[in-house]
């Protein structure tokens, strides 16, 4: 079965640079979620989109922005990167219209800021 | 606001012994609860979910969990531990029938002793 695809899997950036993470949800899923997992920490919710509209927002820095496109893929844009942004970034998708409560996670993008 | 507390950041059990990972939740509305497993350098895999149906929930890999409203608990168990169960386990609570953000516990690292 198709899973959530994230690219790139690994990304190394320097401080003050920008990064773009991409997420391709499971086909027909209408909701995308972004989470950030710092080293040794639990995943923290950043932002979500339902039918291409932002549906919820968590502890996402103002330096970060995200959107969901017409083909339902989503991108997380991160600017003025800081060392503390080094983390594993997960994308998850679900089919909210069907009343599904399950979020399926991608393998994550490991961002290292040097 | 919703939250989960996982008791014990590290749990060690012998191969073949009972696995018990504890999770207590706090929620002002009927909760939707999940257990996820994370293997090293991998994404989060859904083990099982509670969505207000049966209180005893069976998941993959022989795991199950029981929702106890009186104790606000959703502990994860497996009768007989296997070496392949060694991983990080996260309990999570979902808002809005599970279709919104997940709030994770701090995780429990399970070690299996041969």
PDB file of C-alpha atoms in Angstrom:
ATOM      1  CA  UNK A   1       0.000   0.000   0.000  1.00  0.00           C
ATOM      2  CA  UNK A   2       1.125   3.515  -0.742  1.00  0.00           C
ATOM      3  CA  UNK A   3       2.543   5.427   2.202  1.00  0.00           C
ATOM      4  CA  UNK A   4       3.340   9.008   3.013  1.00  0.00           C
ATOM      5  CA  UNK A   5       6.380  10.196   1.108  1.00  0.00           C
ATOM      6  CA  UNK A   6       8.716  12.845   2.403  1.00  0.00           C
ATOM      7  CA  UNK A   7      11.609  14.457   0.652  1.00  0.00           C
ATOM      8  CA  UNK A   8      14.391  14.927   1.150  1.00  0.00           C
ATOM      9  CA  UNK A   9      15.123  12.326   3.795  1.00  0.00           C
ATOM     10  CA  UNK A  10      18.178  14.170   5.003  1.00  0.00           C
ATOM     11  CA  UNK A  11      19.057  17.823   4.742  1.00  0.00           C
ATOM     12  CA  UNK A  12      22.049  19.759   5.992  1.00  0.00           C
ATOM     13  CA  UNK A  13      21.868  23.532   6.102  1.00  0.00           C
ATOM     14  CA  UNK A  14      23.830  26.321   7.664  1.00  0.00           C
ATOM     15  CA  UNK A  15      22.487  28.899  10.063  1.00  0.00           C
ATOM     16  CA  UNK A  16      20.413  31.627   8.465  1.00  0.00           C
ATOM     17  CA  UNK A  17      19.769  29.519   5.352  1.00  0.00           C
ATOM     18  CA  UNK A  18      16.352  28.396   4.174  1.00  0.00           C
ATOM     19  CA  UNK A  19      14.968  24.895   3.764  1.00  0.00           C
ATOM     20  CA  UNK A  20      11.928  23.414   2.058  1.00  0.00           C
ATOM     21  CA  UNK A  21      10.523  20.070   3.122  1.00  0.00           C
ATOM     22  CA  UNK A  22       8.004  18.258   0.969  1.00  0.00           C
ATOM     23  CA  UNK A  23       5.274  15.828   1.865  1.00  0.00           C
ATOM     24  CA  UNK A  24       3.173  13.663  -0.426  1.00  0.00           C
ATOM     25  CA  UNK A  25       0.199  12.209   1.453  1.00  0.00           C
ATOM     26  CA  UNK A  26      -1.365   8.837   0.880  1.00  0.00           C
ATOM     27  CA  UNK A  27      -3.528   9.062  -2.265  1.00  0.00           C
ATOM     28  CA  UNK A  28      -7.040  10.375  -1.548  1.00  0.00           C
ATOM     29  CA  UNK A  29      -6.110  11.565   1.926  1.00  0.00           C
ATOM     30  CA  UNK A  30      -7.409  15.067   2.480  1.00  0.00           C
ATOM     31  CA  UNK A  31      -5.529  16.154   5.596  1.00  0.00           C
ATOM     32  CA  UNK A  32      -1.828  16.744   6.163  1.00  0.00           C
ATOM     33  CA  UNK A  33      -0.096  17.336   9.483  1.00  0.00           C
ATOM     34  CA  UNK A  34       3.450  18.468  10.250  1.00  0.00           C
ATOM     35  CA  UNK A  35       5.299  17.515  13.433  1.00  0.00           C
ATOM     36  CA  UNK A  36       8.759  18.331  14.734  1.00  0.00           C
ATOM     37  CA  UNK A  37      10.697  15.844  16.858  1.00  0.00           C
ATOM     38  CA  UNK A  38      13.820  17.178  18.550  1.00  0.00           C
ATOM     39  CA  UNK A  39      16.576  14.813  19.681  1.00  0.00           C
ATOM     40  CA  UNK A  40      15.248  12.522  22.391  1.00  0.00           C
ATOM     41  CA  UNK A  41      11.918  14.316  22.467  1.00  0.00           C
ATOM     42  CA  UNK A  42       8.327  13.538  21.575  1.00  0.00           C
ATOM     43  CA  UNK A  43       6.846  14.849  18.342  1.00  0.00           C
ATOM     44  CA  UNK A  44       5.369  18.327  18.584  1.00  0.00           C
ATOM     45  CA  UNK A  45       2.534  19.436  16.329  1.00  0.00           C
ATOM     46  CA  UNK A  46       3.349  22.325  14.018  1.00  0.00           C
ATOM     47  CA  UNK A  47       0.487  22.829  11.580  1.00  0.00           C
ATOM     48  CA  UNK A  48      -2.193  20.995   9.630  1.00  0.00           C
ATOM     49  CA  UNK A  49      -4.183  21.436   6.442  1.00  0.00           C
ATOM     50  CA  UNK A  50      -7.563  20.094   5.429  1.00  0.00           C
ATOM     51  CA  UNK A  51      -8.612  20.353   1.811  1.00  0.00           C
ATOM     52  CA  UNK A  52      -5.800  22.822   1.169  1.00  0.00           C
ATOM     53  CA  UNK A  53      -6.849  25.162   3.952  1.00  0.00           C
ATOM     54  CA  UNK A  54      -4.982  25.563   7.227  1.00  0.00           C
ATOM     55  CA  UNK A  55      -7.034  23.789   9.867  1.00  0.00           C
ATOM     56  CA  UNK A  56      -4.927  23.997  13.012  1.00  0.00           C
ATOM     57  CA  UNK A  57      -1.733  25.610  14.166  1.00  0.00           C
ATOM     58  CA  UNK A  58       0.599  24.593  16.948  1.00  0.00           C
ATOM     59  CA  UNK A  59       3.958  25.789  18.134  1.00  0.00           C
ATOM     60  CA  UNK A  60       5.245  26.752  14.718  1.00  0.00           C
ATOM     61  CA  UNK A  61       7.787  29.601  14.651  1.00  0.00           C
ATOM     62  CA  UNK A  62       6.972  32.656  12.580  1.00  0.00           C
ATOM     63  CA  UNK A  63      10.047  31.813  10.480  1.00  0.00           C
ATOM     64  CA  UNK A  64       8.225  28.732   9.250  1.00  0.00           C
ATOM     65  CA  UNK A  65       5.383  28.655   6.770  1.00  0.00           C
ATOM     66  CA  UNK A  66       3.527  25.861   5.081  1.00  0.00           C
ATOM     67  CA  UNK A  67       0.893  25.251   2.488  1.00  0.00           C
ATOM     68  CA  UNK A  68      -1.000  22.470   0.823  1.00  0.00           C
ATOM     69  CA  UNK A  69      -1.255  22.485  -2.928  1.00  0.00           C
ATOM     70  CA  UNK A  70      -4.018  21.506  -5.348  1.00  0.00           C
ATOM     71  CA  UNK A  71      -2.581  17.989  -5.666  1.00  0.00           C
ATOM     72  CA  UNK A  72      -2.675  17.757  -1.848  1.00  0.00           C
ATOM     73  CA  UNK A  73       1.058  17.652  -1.375  1.00  0.00           C
ATOM     74  CA  UNK A  74       2.385  19.991   1.252  1.00  0.00           C
ATOM     75  CA  UNK A  75       5.558  21.967   1.755  1.00  0.00           C
ATOM     76  CA  UNK A  76       7.094  23.303   4.942  1.00  0.00           C
ATOM     77  CA  UNK A  77       9.281  26.319   4.346  1.00  0.00           C
ATOM     78  CA  UNK A  78      11.791  27.261   6.983  1.00  0.00           C
ATOM     79  CA  UNK A  79      13.783  30.474   6.864  1.00  0.00           C
ATOM     80  CA  UNK A  80      16.594  31.992   8.937  1.00  0.00           C
ATOM     81  CA  UNK A  81      17.453  28.557  10.221  1.00  0.00           C
ATOM     82  CA  UNK A  82      18.782  28.245  13.736  1.00  0.00           C
ATOM     83  CA  UNK A  83      20.766  25.476  15.380  1.00  0.00           C
ATOM     84  CA  UNK A  84      17.694  24.620  17.430  1.00  0.00           C
ATOM     85  CA  UNK A  85      15.763  23.789  14.272  1.00  0.00           C
ATOM     86  CA  UNK A  86      17.796  20.608  13.916  1.00  0.00           C
ATOM     87  CA  UNK A  87      15.221  17.876  14.266  1.00  0.00           C
ATOM     88  CA  UNK A  88      13.264  15.152  12.584  1.00  0.00           C
ATOM     89  CA  UNK A  89      10.278  16.582  10.748  1.00  0.00           C
ATOM     90  CA  UNK A  90       7.356  14.274  10.200  1.00  0.00           C
ATOM     91  CA  UNK A  91       4.460  14.626   7.875  1.00  0.00           C
ATOM     92  CA  UNK A  92       1.300  12.616   8.472  1.00  0.00           C
ATOM     93  CA  UNK A  93      -1.893  12.280   6.491  1.00  0.00           C
ATOM     94  CA  UNK A  94      -5.417  11.149   7.178  1.00  0.00           C
ATOM     95  CA  UNK A  95      -8.763  10.852   5.441  1.00  0.00           C
ATOM     96  CA  UNK A  96     -10.918  13.142   7.540  1.00  0.00           C
ATOM     97  CA  UNK A  97     -13.958  13.038   5.275  1.00  0.00           C
ATOM     98  CA  UNK A  98     -14.348   9.325   5.873  1.00  0.00           C
ATOM     99  CA  UNK A  99     -14.267   9.862   9.625  1.00  0.00           C
ATOM    100  CA  UNK A 100     -10.938   8.127   9.906  1.00  0.00           C
ATOM    101  CA  UNK A 101      -9.108   8.859  13.115  1.00  0.00           C
ATOM    102  CA  UNK A 102      -5.781   7.485  12.008  1.00  0.00           C
ATOM    103  CA  UNK A 103      -2.823   9.589  11.072  1.00  0.00           C
ATOM    104  CA  UNK A 104      -0.273   7.808   8.941  1.00  0.00           C
ATOM    105  CA  UNK A 105       3.253   9.078   9.315  1.00  0.00           C
ATOM    106  CA  UNK A 106       5.970   9.397   6.747  1.00  0.00           C
ATOM    107  CA  UNK A 107       9.577   8.375   7.413  1.00  0.00           C
ATOM    108  CA  UNK A 108      10.554  11.931   8.269  1.00  0.00           C
ATOM    109  CA  UNK A 109      13.117  14.441   7.075  1.00  0.00           C
ATOM    110  CA  UNK A 110      16.147  14.811   9.281  1.00  0.00           C
ATOM    111  CA  UNK A 111      17.268  18.424   9.218  1.00  0.00           C
ATOM    112  CA  UNK A 112      20.696  19.296  10.534  1.00  0.00           C
ATOM    113  CA  UNK A 113      21.593  22.945  10.923  1.00  0.00           C
ATOM    114  CA  UNK A 114      25.296  23.713  11.332  1.00  0.00           C
TER     115      UNK A 114
ATOM    116  CA  UNK B   1      -6.507  21.016  26.624  1.00  0.00           C
ATOM    117  CA  UNK B   2      -5.444  17.434  26.266  1.00  0.00           C
ATOM    118  CA  UNK B   3      -2.332  15.683  27.476  1.00  0.00           C
ATOM    119  CA  UNK B   4      -0.892  12.263  28.096  1.00  0.00           C
ATOM    120  CA  UNK B   5       1.629  11.132  30.655  1.00  0.00           C
ATOM    121  CA  UNK B   6       3.768   8.091  30.110  1.00  0.00           C
ATOM    122  CA  UNK B   7       5.131   6.612  33.298  1.00  0.00           C
ATOM    123  CA  UNK B   8       8.633   5.301  32.896  1.00  0.00           C
ATOM    124  CA  UNK B   9      10.920   6.657  30.209  1.00  0.00           C
ATOM    125  CA  UNK B  10      12.751   3.324  30.093  1.00  0.00           C
ATOM    126  CA  UNK B  11      11.324  -0.151  30.587  1.00  0.00           C
ATOM    127  CA  UNK B  12      13.292  -3.382  30.402  1.00  0.00           C
ATOM    128  CA  UNK B  13      11.709  -6.806  30.229  1.00  0.00           C
ATOM    129  CA  UNK B  14      13.047 -10.268  29.574  1.00  0.00           C
ATOM    130  CA  UNK B  15      12.241 -12.001  26.328  1.00  0.00           C
ATOM    131  CA  UNK B  16       8.991 -13.887  26.793  1.00  0.00           C
ATOM    132  CA  UNK B  17       7.869 -11.756  29.736  1.00  0.00           C
ATOM    133  CA  UNK B  18       4.843  -9.500  29.944  1.00  0.00           C
ATOM    134  CA  UNK B  19       5.209  -6.027  28.484  1.00  0.00           C
ATOM    135  CA  UNK B  20       3.334  -3.223  30.262  1.00  0.00           C
ATOM    136  CA  UNK B  21       3.752   0.387  29.152  1.00  0.00           C
ATOM    137  CA  UNK B  22       1.723   2.924  31.077  1.00  0.00           C
ATOM    138  CA  UNK B  23      -0.179   5.897  29.730  1.00  0.00           C
ATOM    139  CA  UNK B  24      -2.559   8.219  31.538  1.00  0.00           C
ATOM    140  CA  UNK B  25      -4.516  10.895  29.752  1.00  0.00           C
ATOM    141  CA  UNK B  26      -6.186  14.162  30.565  1.00  0.00           C
ATOM    142  CA  UNK B  27      -8.985  15.408  28.372  1.00  0.00           C
ATOM    143  CA  UNK B  28     -11.997  17.654  28.783  1.00  0.00           C
ATOM    144  CA  UNK B  29     -13.836  15.772  26.031  1.00  0.00           C
ATOM    145  CA  UNK B  30     -14.073  12.063  25.245  1.00  0.00           C
ATOM    146  CA  UNK B  31     -10.569  11.209  24.114  1.00  0.00           C
ATOM    147  CA  UNK B  32      -9.327   9.424  21.079  1.00  0.00           C
ATOM    148  CA  UNK B  33      -6.169   7.576  22.101  1.00  0.00           C
ATOM    149  CA  UNK B  34      -3.364   6.022  20.127  1.00  0.00           C
ATOM    150  CA  UNK B  35      -0.191   4.074  20.620  1.00  0.00           C
ATOM    151  CA  UNK B  36       2.630   4.512  18.113  1.00  0.00           C
ATOM    152  CA  UNK B  37       5.945   2.672  17.859  1.00  0.00           C
ATOM    153  CA  UNK B  38       9.148   4.190  16.540  1.00  0.00           C
ATOM    154  CA  UNK B  39      12.142   2.112  15.588  1.00  0.00           C
ATOM    155  CA  UNK B  40      15.546   3.805  15.414  1.00  0.00           C
ATOM    156  CA  UNK B  41      15.782   6.337  12.610  1.00  0.00           C
ATOM    157  CA  UNK B  42      12.320   5.495  11.364  1.00  0.00           C
ATOM    158  CA  UNK B  43       8.905   7.074  11.333  1.00  0.00           C
ATOM    159  CA  UNK B  44       5.975   6.454  13.633  1.00  0.00           C
ATOM    160  CA  UNK B  45       3.886   3.346  13.082  1.00  0.00           C
ATOM    161  CA  UNK B  46       0.377   3.081  14.485  1.00  0.00           C
ATOM    162  CA  UNK B  47       0.022   0.124  16.852  1.00  0.00           C
ATOM    163  CA  UNK B  48      -3.585   0.600  17.872  1.00  0.00           C
ATOM    164  CA  UNK B  49      -6.281   3.182  18.517  1.00  0.00           C
ATOM    165  CA  UNK B  50      -9.214   3.768  20.847  1.00  0.00           C
ATOM    166  CA  UNK B  51     -12.142   5.620  19.320  1.00  0.00           C
ATOM    167  CA  UNK B  52     -14.950   5.130  21.862  1.00  0.00           C
ATOM    168  CA  UNK B  53     -15.974   1.691  20.668  1.00  0.00           C
ATOM    169  CA  UNK B  54     -14.670  -1.373  22.511  1.00  0.00           C
ATOM    170  CA  UNK B  55     -12.608  -0.531  25.573  1.00  0.00           C
ATOM    171  CA  UNK B  56     -10.182  -3.390  24.906  1.00  0.00           C
ATOM    172  CA  UNK B  57      -8.352  -2.633  21.706  1.00  0.00           C
ATOM    173  CA  UNK B  58      -6.204  -5.106  19.827  1.00  0.00           C
ATOM    174  CA  UNK B  59      -3.426  -3.900  17.594  1.00  0.00           C
ATOM    175  CA  UNK B  60      -0.612  -5.195  15.482  1.00  0.00           C
ATOM    176  CA  UNK B  61       2.265  -7.394  16.603  1.00  0.00           C
ATOM    177  CA  UNK B  62       0.264  -8.879  19.482  1.00  0.00           C
ATOM    178  CA  UNK B  63      -0.178  -5.630  21.379  1.00  0.00           C
ATOM    179  CA  UNK B  64      -3.392  -4.556  23.034  1.00  0.00           C
ATOM    180  CA  UNK B  65      -4.556  -1.732  25.258  1.00  0.00           C
ATOM    181  CA  UNK B  66      -7.477  -1.193  27.575  1.00  0.00           C
ATOM    182  CA  UNK B  67      -9.254   2.121  27.972  1.00  0.00           C
ATOM    183  CA  UNK B  68     -10.233   2.699  31.600  1.00  0.00           C
ATOM    184  CA  UNK B  69     -12.190   5.888  32.038  1.00  0.00           C
ATOM    185  CA  UNK B  70     -12.283   5.613  35.825  1.00  0.00           C
ATOM    186  CA  UNK B  71      -8.501   5.517  35.919  1.00  0.00           C
ATOM    187  CA  UNK B  72      -7.970   7.799  32.883  1.00  0.00           C
ATOM    188  CA  UNK B  73      -5.560   5.182  31.613  1.00  0.00           C
ATOM    189  CA  UNK B  74      -4.724   3.504  28.328  1.00  0.00           C
ATOM    190  CA  UNK B  75      -1.926   1.102  29.150  1.00  0.00           C
ATOM    191  CA  UNK B  76      -0.269  -0.965  26.429  1.00  0.00           C
ATOM    192  CA  UNK B  77       0.391  -4.663  27.015  1.00  0.00           C
ATOM    193  CA  UNK B  78       1.786  -7.682  25.260  1.00  0.00           C
ATOM    194  CA  UNK B  79       1.754 -11.113  26.893  1.00  0.00           C
ATOM    195  CA  UNK B  80       5.156 -12.245  25.667  1.00  0.00           C
ATOM    196  CA  UNK B  81       7.962  -9.895  24.674  1.00  0.00           C
ATOM    197  CA  UNK B  82      10.009 -10.538  21.574  1.00  0.00           C
ATOM    198  CA  UNK B  83      13.408  -9.127  20.738  1.00  0.00           C
ATOM    199  CA  UNK B  84      11.891  -7.270  17.797  1.00  0.00           C
ATOM    200  CA  UNK B  85       9.685  -5.266  20.198  1.00  0.00           C
ATOM    201  CA  UNK B  86      12.655  -3.171  21.287  1.00  0.00           C
ATOM    202  CA  UNK B  87      11.744   0.372  20.252  1.00  0.00           C
ATOM    203  CA  UNK B  88      10.366   3.693  21.469  1.00  0.00           C
ATOM    204  CA  UNK B  89       6.650   3.733  22.214  1.00  0.00           C
ATOM    205  CA  UNK B  90       4.519   6.858  22.226  1.00  0.00           C
ATOM    206  CA  UNK B  91       1.041   7.284  23.609  1.00  0.00           C
ATOM    207  CA  UNK B  92      -0.959  10.073  21.968  1.00  0.00           C
ATOM    208  CA  UNK B  93      -4.325  11.758  22.383  1.00  0.00           C
ATOM    209  CA  UNK B  94      -6.239  13.281  19.512  1.00  0.00           C
ATOM    210  CA  UNK B  95      -8.511  16.289  19.564  1.00  0.00           C
ATOM    211  CA  UNK B  96     -11.764  16.639  17.698  1.00  0.00           C
ATOM    212  CA  UNK B  97     -12.449  12.964  17.250  1.00  0.00           C
ATOM    213  CA  UNK B  98      -8.822  12.386  16.385  1.00  0.00           C
ATOM    214  CA  UNK B  99      -8.950  14.474  13.259  1.00  0.00           C
ATOM    215  CA  UNK B 100      -6.893  17.261  14.663  1.00  0.00           C
ATOM    216  CA  UNK B 101      -3.420  17.395  16.098  1.00  0.00           C
ATOM    217  CA  UNK B 102      -2.009  14.579  18.154  1.00  0.00           C
ATOM    218  CA  UNK B 103      -0.476  15.376  21.501  1.00  0.00           C
ATOM    219  CA  UNK B 104       2.202  12.857  22.351  1.00  0.00           C
ATOM    220  CA  UNK B 105       3.603  11.632  25.607  1.00  0.00           C
ATOM    221  CA  UNK B 106       7.322  11.767  26.200  1.00  0.00           C
ATOM    222  CA  UNK B 107       7.791   8.189  25.095  1.00  0.00           C
ATOM    223  CA  UNK B 108       8.947   4.946  26.688  1.00  0.00           C
ATOM    224  CA  UNK B 109      12.010   3.164  25.457  1.00  0.00           C
ATOM    225  CA  UNK B 110      11.465  -0.586  25.657  1.00  0.00           C
ATOM    226  CA  UNK B 111      14.506  -2.812  25.979  1.00  0.00           C
ATOM    227  CA  UNK B 112      14.228  -6.580  25.683  1.00  0.00           C
ATOM    228  CA  UNK B 113      16.689  -8.646  27.676  1.00  0.00           C
ATOM    229  CA  UNK B 114      17.663 -11.935  25.979  1.00  0.00           C
TER     230      UNK B 114
END
